[in-house]
Amino acid sequence: MTAEPAATTRPRPGRSLWMHLLAAGVFGLLAWSGVAALGESATGPGVASLIAGVAGGAGSLVIAGSMWRAAARGGGGRRSRPQLIARTAMAMAAVGAGVAGVLLAPDGMDHGFVIGVAVFHAVLLALFAVLCGDAAAPGHRAGGVPESC
């Protein structure tokens, strides 16, 4: 006879957790490039990259942590309050990154390029804020609202 696996086997974190940890690493590299740009006196793209990188990295880690806790408790896939707060903060930081890039863009021929890079980073962060997080649990719409409502 073979032994059956114990009924107390904890669920393992899904692929989404690892993707959010990867996103945190990518946003960390973006923040690092912002620091490097500030060191080279490129204030416009540096500040925008730093804002987007720090906000995206921190938000990704908060969301990954809430996913880890949900998996450890055996919880389902509804978005939690920390995920909602992180997503809202990332969306607000995206606006800040875009505004900072526009306000700090240098005069001259680099003006449009710096604004374009800042807006690109802001749009990517905003899209990540909208699309990231756990999927809704089966039988629920996004935000935890039952499909019957």
PDB file of C-alpha atoms in Angstrom:
ATOM      1  CA  MET A   1       0.000   0.000   0.000  1.00  0.00           C
ATOM      2  CA  THR A   2       1.122   3.495  -0.705  1.00  0.00           C
ATOM      3  CA  ALA A   3       0.556   6.333   1.686  1.00  0.00           C
ATOM      4  CA  GLU A   4      -1.805   9.070   0.614  1.00  0.00           C
ATOM      5  CA  PRO A   5      -0.484  12.648   0.765  1.00  0.00           C
ATOM      6  CA  ALA A   6      -1.337  14.427   3.967  1.00  0.00           C
ATOM      7  CA  ALA A   7      -4.543  16.401   3.921  1.00  0.00           C
ATOM      8  CA  THR A   8      -2.704  19.343   5.456  1.00  0.00           C
ATOM      9  CA  THR A   9      -0.698  20.042   2.325  1.00  0.00           C
ATOM     10  CA  ARG A  10      -0.577  23.798   1.915  1.00  0.00           C
ATOM     11  CA  PRO A  11      -1.359  25.251  -1.480  1.00  0.00           C
ATOM     12  CA  ARG A  12       1.656  26.576  -3.311  1.00  0.00           C
ATOM     13  CA  PRO A  13       1.818  30.095  -4.689  1.00  0.00           C
ATOM     14  CA  GLY A  14       0.826  30.278  -8.321  1.00  0.00           C
ATOM     15  CA  ARG A  15       2.623  31.605 -11.345  1.00  0.00           C
ATOM     16  CA  SER A  16       1.142  35.056 -10.781  1.00  0.00           C
ATOM     17  CA  LEU A  17       3.205  35.461  -7.603  1.00  0.00           C
ATOM     18  CA  TRP A  18       6.438  34.782  -9.455  1.00  0.00           C
ATOM     19  CA  MET A  19       5.444  37.138 -12.261  1.00  0.00           C
ATOM     20  CA  HIS A  20       4.873  39.932  -9.727  1.00  0.00           C
ATOM     21  CA  LEU A  21       8.296  39.258  -8.192  1.00  0.00           C
ATOM     22  CA  LEU A  22       9.793  39.480 -11.696  1.00  0.00           C
ATOM     23  CA  ALA A  23       7.931  42.767 -12.230  1.00  0.00           C
ATOM     24  CA  ALA A  24       9.400  44.076  -8.959  1.00  0.00           C
ATOM     25  CA  GLY A  25      12.867  43.312 -10.319  1.00  0.00           C
ATOM     26  CA  VAL A  26      12.157  45.088 -13.604  1.00  0.00           C
ATOM     27  CA  PHE A  27      10.790  48.126 -11.786  1.00  0.00           C
ATOM     28  CA  GLY A  28      13.872  48.042  -9.568  1.00  0.00           C
ATOM     29  CA  LEU A  29      16.060  48.299 -12.667  1.00  0.00           C
ATOM     30  CA  LEU A  30      13.952  51.232 -13.840  1.00  0.00           C
ATOM     31  CA  ALA A  31      14.501  52.977 -10.498  1.00  0.00           C
ATOM     32  CA  TRP A  32      18.222  52.268 -10.735  1.00  0.00           C
ATOM     33  CA  SER A  33      18.345  53.838 -14.196  1.00  0.00           C
ATOM     34  CA  GLY A  34      16.551  56.876 -12.758  1.00  0.00           C
ATOM     35  CA  VAL A  35      19.219  57.237 -10.078  1.00  0.00           C
ATOM     36  CA  ALA A  36      21.925  56.917 -12.736  1.00  0.00           C
ATOM     37  CA  ALA A  37      20.226  59.576 -14.869  1.00  0.00           C
ATOM     38  CA  LEU A  38      20.081  61.925 -11.896  1.00  0.00           C
ATOM     39  CA  GLY A  39      23.801  61.352 -11.404  1.00  0.00           C
ATOM     40  CA  GLU A  40      24.362  62.514 -14.982  1.00  0.00           C
ATOM     41  CA  SER A  41      22.257  65.668 -14.443  1.00  0.00           C
ATOM     42  CA  ALA A  42      19.390  64.344 -16.573  1.00  0.00           C
ATOM     43  CA  THR A  43      16.701  65.495 -14.164  1.00  0.00           C
ATOM     44  CA  GLY A  44      13.596  65.056 -16.338  1.00  0.00           C
ATOM     45  CA  PRO A  45      13.922  61.390 -17.273  1.00  0.00           C
ATOM     46  CA  GLY A  46      15.690  60.593 -14.008  1.00  0.00           C
ATOM     47  CA  VAL A  47      12.883  61.724 -11.731  1.00  0.00           C
ATOM     48  CA  ALA A  48      10.194  60.119 -13.891  1.00  0.00           C
ATOM     49  CA  SER A  49      12.092  56.810 -13.999  1.00  0.00           C
ATOM     50  CA  LEU A  50      12.749  56.926 -10.279  1.00  0.00           C
ATOM     51  CA  ILE A  51       9.090  57.589  -9.415  1.00  0.00           C
ATOM     52  CA  ALA A  52       7.793  54.876 -11.755  1.00  0.00           C
ATOM     53  CA  GLY A  53      10.441  52.369 -10.679  1.00  0.00           C
ATOM     54  CA  VAL A  54      10.006  52.811  -6.938  1.00  0.00           C
ATOM     55  CA  ALA A  55       6.199  52.848  -7.102  1.00  0.00           C
ATOM     56  CA  GLY A  56       6.010  49.852  -9.421  1.00  0.00           C
ATOM     57  CA  GLY A  57       8.544  47.848  -7.433  1.00  0.00           C
ATOM     58  CA  ALA A  58       6.913  48.574  -4.087  1.00  0.00           C
ATOM     59  CA  GLY A  59       3.442  47.884  -5.462  1.00  0.00           C
ATOM     60  CA  SER A  60       4.570  44.601  -7.012  1.00  0.00           C
ATOM     61  CA  LEU A  61       6.102  43.479  -3.722  1.00  0.00           C
ATOM     62  CA  VAL A  62       2.975  44.391  -1.747  1.00  0.00           C
ATOM     63  CA  ILE A  63       0.800  42.458  -4.179  1.00  0.00           C
ATOM     64  CA  ALA A  64       3.177  39.475  -4.174  1.00  0.00           C
ATOM     65  CA  GLY A  65       3.148  39.489  -0.372  1.00  0.00           C
ATOM     66  CA  SER A  66      -0.636  39.463  -0.242  1.00  0.00           C
ATOM     67  CA  MET A  67      -0.678  36.594  -2.745  1.00  0.00           C
ATOM     68  CA  TRP A  68       1.810  34.681  -0.603  1.00  0.00           C
ATOM     69  CA  ARG A  69      -0.325  35.185   2.515  1.00  0.00           C
ATOM     70  CA  ALA A  70      -3.475  34.130   0.657  1.00  0.00           C
ATOM     71  CA  ALA A  71      -1.756  30.959  -0.561  1.00  0.00           C
ATOM     72  CA  ALA A  72      -0.447  30.199   2.936  1.00  0.00           C
ATOM     73  CA  ARG A  73      -3.969  30.547   4.373  1.00  0.00           C
ATOM     74  CA  GLY A  74      -5.472  28.552   1.539  1.00  0.00           C
ATOM     75  CA  GLY A  75      -7.390  31.628   0.446  1.00  0.00           C
ATOM     76  CA  GLY A  76      -8.837  32.171  -2.962  1.00  0.00           C
ATOM     77  CA  GLY A  77      -8.066  34.666  -5.633  1.00  0.00           C
ATOM     78  CA  ARG A  78     -10.103  37.725  -4.680  1.00  0.00           C
ATOM     79  CA  ARG A  79      -8.209  40.984  -4.585  1.00  0.00           C
ATOM     80  CA  SER A  80      -7.385  42.034  -1.056  1.00  0.00           C
ATOM     81  CA  ARG A  81      -7.301  45.471   0.519  1.00  0.00           C
ATOM     82  CA  PRO A  82      -3.462  45.729   0.353  1.00  0.00           C
ATOM     83  CA  GLN A  83      -3.651  45.000  -3.376  1.00  0.00           C
ATOM     84  CA  LEU A  84      -6.254  47.719  -3.876  1.00  0.00           C
ATOM     85  CA  ILE A  85      -4.142  50.231  -1.938  1.00  0.00           C
ATOM     86  CA  ALA A  86      -0.998  49.280  -3.896  1.00  0.00           C
ATOM     87  CA  ARG A  87      -2.803  49.567  -7.229  1.00  0.00           C
ATOM     88  CA  THR A  88      -4.235  52.966  -6.300  1.00  0.00           C
ATOM     89  CA  ALA A  89      -0.825  54.226  -5.157  1.00  0.00           C
ATOM     90  CA  MET A  90       0.767  53.025  -8.412  1.00  0.00           C
ATOM     91  CA  ALA A  91      -1.885  54.823 -10.454  1.00  0.00           C
ATOM     92  CA  MET A  92      -1.283  58.051  -8.525  1.00  0.00           C
ATOM     93  CA  ALA A  93       2.484  57.656  -8.931  1.00  0.00           C
ATOM     94  CA  ALA A  94       1.986  57.206 -12.683  1.00  0.00           C
ATOM     95  CA  VAL A  95       0.342  60.614 -12.814  1.00  0.00           C
ATOM     96  CA  GLY A  96       3.198  62.041 -10.745  1.00  0.00           C
ATOM     97  CA  ALA A  97       5.836  60.511 -13.028  1.00  0.00           C
ATOM     98  CA  GLY A  98       4.192  61.983 -16.115  1.00  0.00           C
ATOM     99  CA  VAL A  99       3.818  65.426 -14.556  1.00  0.00           C
ATOM    100  CA  ALA A 100       7.409  65.385 -13.274  1.00  0.00           C
ATOM    101  CA  GLY A 101       8.712  64.513 -16.728  1.00  0.00           C
ATOM    102  CA  VAL A 102       6.769  67.329 -18.344  1.00  0.00           C
ATOM    103  CA  LEU A 103       7.760  69.911 -15.728  1.00  0.00           C
ATOM    104  CA  LEU A 104      11.429  68.915 -15.606  1.00  0.00           C
ATOM    105  CA  ALA A 105      11.971  68.486 -19.346  1.00  0.00           C
ATOM    106  CA  PRO A 106      14.912  70.574 -20.547  1.00  0.00           C
ATOM    107  CA  ASP A 107      14.577  73.265 -23.159  1.00  0.00           C
ATOM    108  CA  GLY A 108      15.974  72.615 -26.580  1.00  0.00           C
ATOM    109  CA  MET A 109      15.948  69.621 -28.849  1.00  0.00           C
ATOM    110  CA  ASP A 110      15.614  67.046 -26.013  1.00  0.00           C
ATOM    111  CA  HIS A 111      12.367  68.560 -24.724  1.00  0.00           C
ATOM    112  CA  GLY A 112       9.991  66.305 -26.658  1.00  0.00           C
ATOM    113  CA  PHE A 113      12.100  63.193 -26.115  1.00  0.00           C
ATOM    114  CA  VAL A 114      12.173  63.622 -22.331  1.00  0.00           C
ATOM    115  CA  ILE A 115       8.421  64.208 -22.216  1.00  0.00           C
ATOM    116  CA  GLY A 116       7.850  61.148 -24.381  1.00  0.00           C
ATOM    117  CA  VAL A 117       9.996  58.919 -22.149  1.00  0.00           C
ATOM    118  CA  ALA A 118       8.287  60.199 -18.991  1.00  0.00           C
ATOM    119  CA  VAL A 119       4.814  59.689 -20.430  1.00  0.00           C
ATOM    120  CA  PHE A 120       5.812  56.210 -21.650  1.00  0.00           C
ATOM    121  CA  HIS A 121       6.937  55.225 -18.139  1.00  0.00           C
ATOM    122  CA  ALA A 122       3.776  56.715 -16.648  1.00  0.00           C
ATOM    123  CA  VAL A 123       1.501  54.847 -19.073  1.00  0.00           C
ATOM    124  CA  LEU A 124       3.276  51.542 -18.440  1.00  0.00           C
ATOM    125  CA  LEU A 125       2.975  51.989 -14.681  1.00  0.00           C
ATOM    126  CA  ALA A 126      -0.716  52.888 -15.000  1.00  0.00           C
ATOM    127  CA  LEU A 127      -1.366  49.827 -17.174  1.00  0.00           C
ATOM    128  CA  PHE A 128       0.431  47.625 -14.674  1.00  0.00           C
ATOM    129  CA  ALA A 129      -1.654  49.106 -11.856  1.00  0.00           C
ATOM    130  CA  VAL A 130      -4.841  48.296 -13.751  1.00  0.00           C
ATOM    131  CA  LEU A 131      -3.867  44.778 -14.849  1.00  0.00           C
ATOM    132  CA  CYS A 132      -1.874  43.447 -11.890  1.00  0.00           C
ATOM    133  CA  GLY A 133      -3.069  41.477  -8.887  1.00  0.00           C
ATOM    134  CA  ASP A 134      -4.942  38.262  -8.334  1.00  0.00           C
ATOM    135  CA  ALA A 135      -7.698  37.280 -10.686  1.00  0.00           C
ATOM    136  CA  ALA A 136     -11.170  37.311  -9.268  1.00  0.00           C
ATOM    137  CA  ALA A 137     -12.333  34.109  -7.611  1.00  0.00           C
ATOM    138  CA  PRO A 138     -14.531  31.779  -9.675  1.00  0.00           C
ATOM    139  CA  GLY A 139     -18.099  32.998  -9.545  1.00  0.00           C
ATOM    140  CA  HIS A 140     -17.039  36.595  -8.848  1.00  0.00           C
ATOM    141  CA  ARG A 141     -16.365  39.613 -10.986  1.00  0.00           C
ATOM    142  CA  ALA A 142     -13.315  41.782 -10.418  1.00  0.00           C
ATOM    143  CA  GLY A 143     -13.566  43.472  -7.049  1.00  0.00           C
ATOM    144  CA  GLY A 144     -15.220  40.468  -5.398  1.00  0.00           C
ATOM    145  CA  VAL A 145     -18.766  41.181  -6.609  1.00  0.00           C
ATOM    146  CA  PRO A 146     -20.710  37.937  -7.157  1.00  0.00           C
ATOM    147  CA  GLU A 147     -21.760  37.349 -10.769  1.00  0.00           C
ATOM    148  CA  SER A 148     -25.384  37.119  -9.641  1.00  0.00           C
ATOM    149  CA  CYS A 149     -25.397  40.821  -8.681  1.00  0.00           C
TER     150      CYS A 149
END
